mmCIF file of C-alpha atoms in Angstrom:
data_model
loop_
_atom_site.group_PDB
_atom_site.id
_atom_site.type_symbol
_atom_site.label_atom_id
_atom_site.label_comp_id
_atom_site.label_asym_id
_atom_site.label_seq_id
_atom_site.Cartn_x
_atom_site.Cartn_y
_atom_site.Cartn_z
ATOM 1 C CA UNK A 15 13.733 13.707 141.768
ATOM 2 C CA UNK A 16 12.537 15.107 145.100
ATOM 3 C CA UNK A 17 14.373 18.202 146.322
ATOM 4 C CA UNK A 18 16.870 17.716 149.136
ATOM 5 C CA UNK A 19 15.565 19.095 152.417
ATOM 6 C CA UNK A 20 16.634 22.679 152.928
ATOM 7 C CA UNK A 21 19.212 23.152 155.708
ATOM 8 C CA UNK A 22 17.799 25.104 158.616
ATOM 9 C CA UNK A 23 19.612 28.358 159.432
ATOM 10 C CA UNK A 24 21.414 28.490 162.757
ATOM 11 C CA UNK A 25 21.222 31.013 165.578
ATOM 12 C CA UNK A 26 24.802 32.033 164.762
ATOM 13 C CA UNK A 27 23.675 32.936 161.236
ATOM 14 C CA UNK A 28 20.775 34.948 162.645
ATOM 15 C CA UNK A 29 23.184 36.837 164.902
ATOM 16 C CA UNK A 30 25.578 37.482 162.015
ATOM 17 C CA UNK A 31 22.773 38.747 159.760
ATOM 18 C CA UNK A 32 21.498 41.025 162.544
ATOM 19 C CA UNK A 33 24.964 42.295 163.434
ATOM 20 C CA UNK A 34 24.698 41.268 167.089
ATOM 21 C CA UNK A 35 26.294 38.673 169.343
ATOM 22 C CA UNK A 36 24.896 35.157 169.644
ATOM 23 C CA UNK A 37 23.973 35.942 173.267
ATOM 24 C CA UNK A 38 21.950 38.987 172.217
ATOM 25 C CA UNK A 39 20.164 36.996 169.512
ATOM 26 C CA UNK A 40 19.323 34.278 172.035
ATOM 27 C CA UNK A 41 17.926 36.835 174.496
ATOM 28 C CA UNK A 42 15.668 38.306 171.792
ATOM 29 C CA UNK A 43 14.492 34.837 170.805
ATOM 30 C CA UNK A 44 13.554 34.048 174.397
ATOM 31 C CA UNK A 45 11.932 37.410 175.113
ATOM 32 C CA UNK A 46 14.553 38.100 177.778
ATOM 33 C CA UNK A 47 14.661 41.546 179.394
ATOM 34 C CA UNK A 48 17.249 44.275 178.930
ATOM 35 C CA UNK A 49 17.637 44.140 175.143
ATOM 36 C CA UNK A 50 17.634 47.397 173.203
ATOM 37 C CA UNK A 51 14.832 48.000 170.708
ATOM 38 C CA UNK A 52 17.341 48.371 167.868
ATOM 39 C CA UNK A 53 18.862 44.955 168.562
ATOM 40 C CA UNK A 54 15.483 43.324 169.052
ATOM 41 C CA UNK A 55 14.236 44.718 165.725
ATOM 42 C CA UNK A 56 17.422 43.645 163.904
ATOM 43 C CA UNK A 57 17.218 40.081 165.237
ATOM 44 C CA UNK A 58 13.521 39.738 164.457
ATOM 45 C CA UNK A 59 14.152 40.975 160.912
ATOM 46 C CA UNK A 60 16.978 38.442 160.463
ATOM 47 C CA UNK A 61 14.723 35.638 161.741
ATOM 48 C CA UNK A 62 12.089 36.541 159.146
ATOM 49 C CA UNK A 63 14.577 36.854 156.307
ATOM 50 C CA UNK A 64 16.345 33.562 157.059
ATOM 51 C CA UNK A 65 13.237 31.640 158.031
ATOM 52 C CA UNK A 66 14.845 30.597 161.307
ATOM 53 C CA UNK A 67 12.858 28.153 163.442
ATOM 54 C CA UNK A 68 14.264 27.614 166.976
ATOM 55 C CA UNK A 69 14.841 24.153 168.355
ATOM 56 C CA UNK A 70 12.300 23.683 171.147
ATOM 57 C CA UNK A 71 14.698 21.867 173.485
ATOM 58 C CA UNK A 72 17.488 24.386 173.043
ATOM 59 C CA UNK A 73 15.038 27.227 173.568
ATOM 60 C CA UNK A 74 13.795 25.747 176.820
ATOM 61 C CA UNK A 75 17.341 25.401 178.109
ATOM 62 C CA UNK A 76 18.203 28.948 177.107
ATOM 63 C CA UNK A 77 15.116 30.321 178.793
ATOM 64 C CA UNK A 78 15.990 28.577 182.040
ATOM 65 C CA UNK A 79 19.567 29.868 181.918
ATOM 66 C CA UNK A 80 18.400 33.406 181.355
ATOM 67 C CA UNK A 81 16.370 33.374 184.558
ATOM 68 C CA UNK A 82 19.155 34.073 187.069
ATOM 69 C CA UNK A 83 22.484 35.759 187.585
ATOM 70 C CA UNK A 84 24.965 34.884 190.316
ATOM 71 C CA UNK A 85 26.604 37.253 192.789
ATOM 72 C CA UNK A 86 29.529 35.343 194.275
ATOM 73 C CA UNK A 87 31.300 36.778 197.337
ATOM 74 C CA UNK A 88 34.563 34.976 197.917
ATOM 75 C CA UNK A 89 34.948 35.903 201.562
ATOM 76 C CA UNK A 90 34.100 34.524 204.983
ATOM 77 C CA UNK A 91 30.880 34.920 206.959
ATOM 78 C CA UNK A 92 32.254 37.819 209.022
ATOM 79 C CA UNK A 93 32.505 39.900 205.869
ATOM 80 C CA UNK A 94 28.701 39.971 205.727
ATOM 81 C CA UNK A 95 28.369 40.991 209.372
ATOM 82 C CA UNK A 96 26.654 44.087 210.711
ATOM 83 C CA UNK A 97 29.922 45.787 211.643
ATOM 84 C CA UNK A 98 31.110 45.689 208.019
ATOM 85 C CA UNK A 99 28.071 46.643 205.904
ATOM 86 C CA UNK A 100 29.859 46.986 202.564
ATOM 87 C CA UNK A 101 28.455 43.830 200.996
ATOM 88 C CA UNK A 102 24.904 44.393 202.199
ATOM 89 C CA UNK A 103 24.885 47.815 200.538
ATOM 90 C CA UNK A 104 26.395 46.434 197.331
ATOM 91 C CA UNK A 105 23.760 43.668 197.242
ATOM 92 C CA UNK A 106 21.028 46.293 197.638
ATOM 93 C CA UNK A 107 22.395 48.142 194.610
ATOM 94 C CA UNK A 108 22.535 44.975 192.506
ATOM 95 C CA UNK A 109 18.977 44.044 193.484
ATOM 96 C CA UNK A 110 17.641 47.478 192.506
ATOM 97 C CA UNK A 111 18.808 46.984 188.927
ATOM 98 C CA UNK A 112 17.767 43.350 188.587
ATOM 99 C CA UNK A 113 14.247 44.106 189.821
ATOM 100 C CA UNK A 114 13.742 46.054 186.601
ATOM 101 C CA UNK A 115 14.690 43.099 184.398
ATOM 102 C CA UNK A 116 12.908 40.024 185.749
ATOM 103 C CA UNK A 117 16.216 38.261 186.330
ATOM 104 C CA UNK A 118 16.608 36.593 189.721
ATOM 105 C CA UNK A 119 19.686 37.025 191.905
ATOM 106 C CA UNK A 120 21.414 33.944 193.279
ATOM 107 C CA UNK A 121 23.822 34.855 196.100
ATOM 108 C CA UNK A 122 26.734 32.468 196.675
ATOM 109 C CA UNK A 123 29.080 32.990 199.632
ATOM 110 C CA UNK A 124 32.251 31.179 198.587
ATOM 111 C CA UNK A 125 33.824 30.275 201.929
ATOM 112 C CA UNK A 126 34.247 26.492 201.759
ATOM 113 C CA UNK A 127 35.457 23.831 199.295
ATOM 114 C CA UNK A 128 31.833 22.856 198.629
ATOM 115 C CA UNK A 129 30.683 26.395 197.802
ATOM 116 C CA UNK A 130 33.811 26.959 195.680
ATOM 117 C CA UNK A 131 33.046 23.787 193.740
ATOM 118 C CA UNK A 132 29.463 24.977 193.235
ATOM 119 C CA UNK A 133 30.649 28.245 191.736
ATOM 120 C CA UNK A 134 33.163 26.447 189.530
ATOM 121 C CA UNK A 135 30.309 24.300 188.208
ATOM 122 C CA UNK A 136 28.303 27.441 187.399
ATOM 123 C CA UNK A 137 31.243 28.923 185.507
ATOM 124 C CA UNK A 138 32.054 25.731 183.621
ATOM 125 C CA UNK A 139 28.490 24.692 182.723
ATOM 126 C CA UNK A 140 27.110 28.198 182.050
ATOM 127 C CA UNK A 141 24.120 27.405 184.252
ATOM 128 C CA UNK A 142 23.350 31.111 184.788
ATOM 129 C CA UNK A 143 23.023 34.109 182.503
ATOM 130 C CA UNK A 144 26.087 35.734 184.078
ATOM 131 C CA UNK A 145 28.224 36.059 187.196
ATOM 132 C CA UNK A 146 29.424 38.942 189.370
ATOM 133 C CA UNK A 147 32.505 38.199 191.494
ATOM 134 C CA UNK A 148 33.402 40.189 194.621
ATOM 135 C CA UNK A 149 35.809 39.932 197.536
ATOM 136 C CA UNK A 150 38.712 37.950 196.132
ATOM 137 C CA UNK A 151 42.014 37.831 198.011
ATOM 138 C CA UNK A 152 45.497 37.040 196.760
ATOM 139 C CA UNK A 153 45.896 34.600 193.895
ATOM 140 C CA UNK A 154 42.306 33.336 194.005
ATOM 141 C CA UNK A 155 42.041 30.807 191.127
ATOM 142 C CA UNK A 156 38.385 31.741 190.651
ATOM 143 C CA UNK A 157 39.457 35.041 189.097
ATOM 144 C CA UNK A 158 41.427 33.300 186.347
ATOM 145 C CA UNK A 159 38.717 30.645 185.951
ATOM 146 C CA UNK A 160 36.075 33.331 185.498
ATOM 147 C CA UNK A 161 38.138 35.061 182.828
ATOM 148 C CA UNK A 162 38.417 31.772 180.928
ATOM 149 C CA UNK A 163 34.792 30.737 181.390
ATOM 150 C CA UNK A 164 33.445 32.075 178.113
ATOM 151 C CA UNK A 165 30.348 33.450 179.823
ATOM 152 C CA UNK A 166 29.467 36.978 180.984
ATOM 153 C CA UNK A 167 31.516 37.767 184.107
ATOM 154 C CA UNK A 168 31.917 41.143 185.830
ATOM 155 C CA UNK A 169 34.290 41.779 188.719
ATOM 156 C CA UNK A 170 33.339 43.957 191.659
ATOM 157 C CA UNK A 171 36.751 45.485 192.324
ATOM 158 C CA UNK A 172 39.888 44.620 190.401
ATOM 159 C CA UNK A 173 41.440 41.294 191.369
ATOM 160 C CA UNK A 174 45.159 41.129 192.068
ATOM 161 C CA UNK A 175 47.367 39.633 189.346
ATOM 162 C CA UNK A 176 44.528 39.485 186.790
ATOM 163 C CA UNK A 177 43.507 42.232 184.380
ATOM 164 C CA UNK A 178 39.791 41.564 183.817
ATOM 165 C CA UNK A 179 37.869 42.830 180.812
ATOM 166 C CA UNK A 180 34.873 44.005 182.824
ATOM 167 C CA UNK A 181 34.984 45.463 186.333
ATOM 168 C CA UNK A 182 33.610 48.226 188.539
ATOM 169 C CA UNK A 183 35.790 49.769 191.226
ATOM 170 C CA UNK A 184 36.240 52.930 193.268
ATOM 171 C CA UNK A 185 39.154 55.356 193.305
ATOM 172 C CA UNK A 186 40.626 53.752 196.414
ATOM 173 C CA UNK A 187 44.125 55.135 195.993
ATOM 174 C CA UNK A 188 42.961 58.690 195.301
ATOM 175 C CA UNK A 189 40.548 58.632 198.223
ATOM 176 C CA UNK A 190 43.156 57.496 200.746
ATOM 177 C CA UNK A 191 45.636 60.027 199.392
ATOM 178 C CA UNK A 192 43.057 62.807 199.864
ATOM 179 C CA UNK A 193 42.433 61.751 203.483
ATOM 180 C CA UNK A 194 46.154 61.747 204.266
ATOM 181 C CA UNK A 195 46.713 65.091 202.531
ATOM 182 C CA UNK A 196 43.877 66.545 204.609
ATOM 183 C CA UNK A 197 45.605 65.483 207.826
ATOM 184 C CA UNK A 198 48.926 66.904 206.645
ATOM 185 C CA UNK A 199 47.222 70.206 205.776
ATOM 186 C CA UNK A 200 45.868 70.284 209.345
ATOM 187 C CA UNK A 201 49.431 70.176 210.653
ATOM 188 C CA UNK A 202 49.695 66.460 211.471
ATOM 189 C CA UNK A 203 53.072 64.900 210.760
ATOM 190 C CA UNK A 204 53.238 61.623 212.755
ATOM 191 C CA UNK A 205 50.464 59.932 210.815
ATOM 192 C CA UNK A 206 49.857 56.205 211.265
ATOM 193 C CA UNK A 207 47.931 53.844 208.984
ATOM 194 C CA UNK A 208 45.647 50.919 209.754
ATOM 195 C CA UNK A 209 45.503 49.016 206.484
ATOM 196 C CA UNK A 210 42.888 46.680 205.124
ATOM 197 C CA UNK A 211 44.019 43.261 203.833
ATOM 198 C CA UNK A 212 46.980 43.818 201.528
ATOM 199 C CA UNK A 213 46.166 40.708 199.479
ATOM 200 C CA UNK A 214 43.158 42.594 198.062
ATOM 201 C CA UNK A 215 43.363 45.329 195.453
ATOM 202 C CA UNK A 216 41.315 47.783 197.539
ATOM 203 C CA UNK A 217 43.412 47.274 200.671
ATOM 204 C CA UNK A 218 46.638 47.655 198.731
ATOM 205 C CA UNK A 219 45.442 50.696 196.769
ATOM 206 C CA UNK A 220 44.308 52.539 199.901
ATOM 207 C CA UNK A 221 47.653 51.908 201.577
ATOM 208 C CA UNK A 222 49.459 53.171 198.475
ATOM 209 C CA UNK A 223 47.373 56.353 198.613
ATOM 210 C CA UNK A 224 48.611 56.933 202.176
ATOM 211 C CA UNK A 225 52.203 56.266 201.090
ATOM 212 C CA UNK A 226 51.843 58.656 198.118
ATOM 213 C CA UNK A 227 50.792 61.573 200.303
ATOM 214 C CA UNK A 228 53.407 60.886 202.956
ATOM 215 C CA UNK A 229 56.172 60.672 200.347
ATOM 216 C CA UNK A 230 55.200 63.949 198.681
ATOM 217 C CA UNK A 231 55.198 65.662 202.105
ATOM 218 C CA UNK A 232 58.542 64.085 203.035
ATOM 219 C CA UNK A 233 57.058 62.391 206.106
ATOM 220 C CA UNK A 234 57.962 59.080 207.719
ATOM 221 C CA UNK A 235 55.440 56.367 206.774
ATOM 222 C CA UNK A 236 56.564 53.480 208.981
ATOM 223 C CA UNK A 237 53.731 53.801 211.551
ATOM 224 C CA UNK A 238 51.652 50.977 210.074
ATOM 225 C CA UNK A 239 49.480 48.198 211.492
ATOM 226 C CA UNK A 240 47.381 45.752 209.499
ATOM 227 C CA UNK A 241 43.686 44.889 209.811
ATOM 228 C CA UNK A 242 41.008 43.011 207.875
ATOM 229 C CA UNK A 243 38.210 45.643 207.858
ATOM 230 C CA UNK A 244 36.573 44.239 211.008
ATOM 231 C CA UNK A 245 36.009 45.995 214.341
ATOM 232 C CA UNK A 246 38.227 43.557 216.242
ATOM 233 C CA UNK A 247 41.138 44.066 213.869
ATOM 234 C CA UNK A 248 40.826 47.843 214.175
ATOM 235 C CA UNK A 249 41.038 47.595 217.952
ATOM 236 C CA UNK A 250 44.099 45.334 217.802
ATOM 237 C CA UNK A 251 45.824 47.563 215.268
ATOM 238 C CA UNK A 252 45.185 50.764 217.233
ATOM 239 C CA UNK A 253 46.500 49.229 220.439
ATOM 240 C CA UNK A 254 49.627 48.032 218.615
ATOM 241 C CA UNK A 255 50.219 51.478 217.140
ATOM 242 C CA UNK A 256 49.901 53.169 220.535
ATOM 243 C CA UNK A 257 52.358 50.680 222.026
ATOM 244 C CA UNK A 258 54.920 51.118 219.253
ATOM 245 C CA UNK A 259 54.373 54.780 218.406
ATOM 246 C CA UNK A 260 52.936 56.637 221.413
ATOM 247 C CA UNK A 261 53.825 59.950 219.759
ATOM 248 C CA UNK A 262 51.445 59.483 216.786
ATOM 249 C CA UNK A 263 49.124 62.426 216.095
ATOM 250 C CA UNK A 264 46.820 61.010 213.408
ATOM 251 C CA UNK A 265 45.495 57.726 212.036
ATOM 252 C CA UNK A 266 44.322 56.873 208.515
ATOM 253 C CA UNK A 267 42.146 53.759 208.707
ATOM 254 C CA UNK A 268 41.373 51.537 205.738
ATOM 255 C CA UNK A 269 37.633 51.569 206.365
ATOM 256 C CA UNK A 270 35.078 53.118 208.719
ATOM 257 C CA UNK A 271 34.625 49.999 210.833
ATOM 258 C CA UNK A 272 38.309 49.986 211.819
ATOM 259 C CA UNK A 273 38.315 53.781 212.219
ATOM 260 C CA UNK A 274 35.369 53.631 214.623
ATOM 261 C CA UNK A 275 37.053 50.964 216.751
ATOM 262 C CA UNK A 276 40.235 53.071 216.672
ATOM 263 C CA UNK A 277 38.244 56.033 218.042
ATOM 264 C CA UNK A 278 37.013 53.929 220.964
ATOM 265 C CA UNK A 279 40.497 52.570 221.657
ATOM 266 C CA UNK A 280 42.002 56.060 221.668
ATOM 267 C CA UNK A 281 39.333 57.300 224.084
ATOM 268 C CA UNK A 282 39.943 54.341 226.402
ATOM 269 C CA UNK A 283 43.672 55.147 226.303
ATOM 270 C CA UNK A 284 42.987 58.744 227.361
ATOM 271 C CA UNK A 285 43.729 60.311 223.957
ATOM 272 C CA UNK A 286 41.462 63.143 222.865
ATOM 273 C CA UNK A 287 40.152 63.095 219.288
ATOM 274 C CA UNK A 288 41.009 65.238 217.411
ATOM 275 C CA UNK A 289 43.065 67.310 219.876
ATOM 276 C CA UNK A 290 45.691 64.626 220.500
ATOM 277 C CA UNK A 291 45.034 62.253 217.587
ATOM 278 C CA UNK A 292 43.002 62.903 214.436
ATOM 279 C CA UNK A 293 41.263 59.957 212.746
ATOM 280 C CA UNK A 294 39.938 59.325 209.224
ATOM 281 C CA UNK A 295 38.068 56.353 207.765
ATOM 282 C CA UNK A 296 36.957 55.151 204.355
ATOM 283 C CA UNK A 297 33.480 54.252 202.959
ATOM 284 C CA UNK A 298 31.202 56.761 204.757
ATOM 285 C CA UNK A 299 28.947 54.226 206.425
ATOM 286 C CA UNK A 300 25.891 55.645 208.193
ATOM 287 C CA UNK A 301 27.564 54.960 211.559
ATOM 288 C CA UNK A 302 30.377 57.391 210.700
ATOM 289 C CA UNK A 303 27.994 60.308 211.212
ATOM 290 C CA UNK A 304 27.092 59.241 214.750
ATOM 291 C CA UNK A 305 30.456 58.509 216.370
ATOM 292 C CA UNK A 306 31.874 60.687 219.125
ATOM 293 C CA UNK A 307 33.204 62.799 217.512
ATOM 294 C CA UNK A 308 31.662 62.288 214.025
ATOM 295 C CA UNK A 309 34.145 60.624 211.701
ATOM 296 C CA UNK A 310 35.992 62.272 208.831
ATOM 297 C CA UNK A 311 35.927 59.711 206.039
ATOM 298 C CA UNK A 312 36.214 59.057 202.318
ATOM 299 C CA UNK A 313 32.800 58.676 200.722
ATOM 300 C CA UNK A 314 32.110 56.088 198.076
ATOM 301 C CA UNK A 315 28.575 55.258 196.972
ATOM 302 C CA UNK A 316 28.488 51.537 197.656
ATOM 303 C CA UNK A 317 24.946 51.076 196.384
ATOM 304 C CA UNK A 318 25.916 52.861 193.162
ATOM 305 C CA UNK A 319 28.873 50.474 192.981
ATOM 306 C CA UNK A 320 26.456 47.526 193.089
ATOM 307 C CA UNK A 321 24.079 49.126 190.587
ATOM 308 C CA UNK A 322 26.838 49.792 188.079
ATOM 309 C CA UNK A 323 28.178 46.260 188.450
ATOM 310 C CA UNK A 324 24.733 44.832 187.657
ATOM 311 C CA UNK A 325 24.250 47.205 184.726
ATOM 312 C CA UNK A 326 27.631 46.229 183.334
ATOM 313 C CA UNK A 327 26.786 42.530 183.596
ATOM 314 C CA UNK A 328 23.486 43.083 181.776
ATOM 315 C CA UNK A 329 25.346 44.941 179.014
ATOM 316 C CA UNK A 330 27.817 42.063 178.636
ATOM 317 C CA UNK A 331 24.940 39.552 178.549
ATOM 318 C CA UNK A 332 23.437 41.717 175.827
ATOM 319 C CA UNK A 333 26.576 41.276 173.736
ATOM 320 C CA UNK A 334 28.085 44.679 174.445
ATOM 321 C CA UNK A 335 31.699 45.435 175.404
ATOM 322 C CA UNK A 336 31.505 48.072 178.159
ATOM 323 C CA UNK A 337 34.654 49.745 179.430
ATOM 324 C CA UNK A 338 35.810 49.205 183.028
ATOM 325 C CA UNK A 339 34.383 51.801 185.396
ATOM 326 C CA UNK A 340 36.180 53.597 188.242
ATOM 327 C CA UNK A 341 33.743 55.462 190.485
ATOM 328 C CA UNK A 342 34.902 58.689 192.153
ATOM 329 C CA UNK A 343 35.429 59.139 195.875
ATOM 330 C CA UNK A 344 35.342 62.334 197.922
ATOM 331 C CA UNK A 345 36.515 63.373 201.356
ATOM 332 C CA UNK A 346 33.831 64.151 203.960
ATOM 333 C CA UNK A 347 35.357 66.294 206.717
ATOM 334 C CA UNK A 348 33.802 65.954 210.182
ATOM 335 C CA UNK A 349 34.956 66.627 213.737
ATOM 336 C CA UNK A 350 37.367 63.686 214.137
ATOM 337 C CA UNK A 351 40.037 65.579 212.215
#
C-alpha cells in the first residue's frame, strides 16, 4: 500500500521548536529586518529539522505586511502646526530608527470619521507590521481597540483609562513639579498654572506636578486657566489669569508654546519678566532659547521619545515583551525665572 502523504509542518511548529514567537519566525522566513542573529539561527535550524516548506501565497502576504508600520496621531491638524512642533520632532525620531530597518512609515492623522475608519481597518485586518498611537484624548475607543487588536501596538504616551502593555512616555509629573519647586525656591508664592488639555495623560500629569509642589509648600493652587498647547490658547489663558488674579507673581505653563505666548501677553500688559512675573514652560523647544527673556523650561528629548517608541515597536514585532519606558526630564533654568 502506498504511504499516506506526510503532513507538512506549520509555521507555529517552527516557532515552537525554535523557542520564538510566530511573528519572529515569520520575519526570519521573509528576511525581514531587525531580527537578532540568535533568533534567526534558531528559526533556520528549526526549518531544517522539521523540513518546513512555506506556502508561497502566505509568504507573499506576509512580506507585503512587513513592509510598513503605521504612526497614527489622533489629533487635529493644528497639532501638527509650526507653533507646536512636538509631533514633527517625534516623527523625526521614529524615522531615524526605521531608516535602519527598511520598513516604511505610513503616517495617519486621525481627525475625521474616514481616517478613524481607515485606522480601525488597519488594526482589524493586520495590514501593517505594527502601529504606534499618539495624541489620544479622553475615552478614545481606538486605545481599547488597539489593545484588543492582536497585533504589535505601542503607545506614545499613556492613554487615559487604559493600561497598555507597551508605551513610551516622559516624566511629565516630575518635570512640572520641578518647575514649580524652582519658582517657590525663588520666593514666588502666587503661582498660576496654564494647563494643557486635561483629557490627556500628559496634560493631567503636568497639572498634578504643579499641584504636588504647591501642596507641599502650603500654597494656594486655585490660580488656574486651561489651554490646549497652542499659542492662541496660551494668550487667552494668560489674559484670563491677569483679569482674575492680577497679583500673580509666576506662571507654570503646560508647554513652551503657551509659555511663549504668555510672555508676550505679560509684556503687552506692562508686566516685567521675571521681575514682576516669572514664567516656566515645558518641552524645551528651540524657540525657548530665543524668547525675550529666554525661557526657563522642562527639557524632554522629543526625538529620543520617537526613537524609543519605534525601537519598542520593532521589539514587539520581533516577538519580545519590552517593559514600558518613562524617559527622564530635567529643568533648564534661563532668564524668565
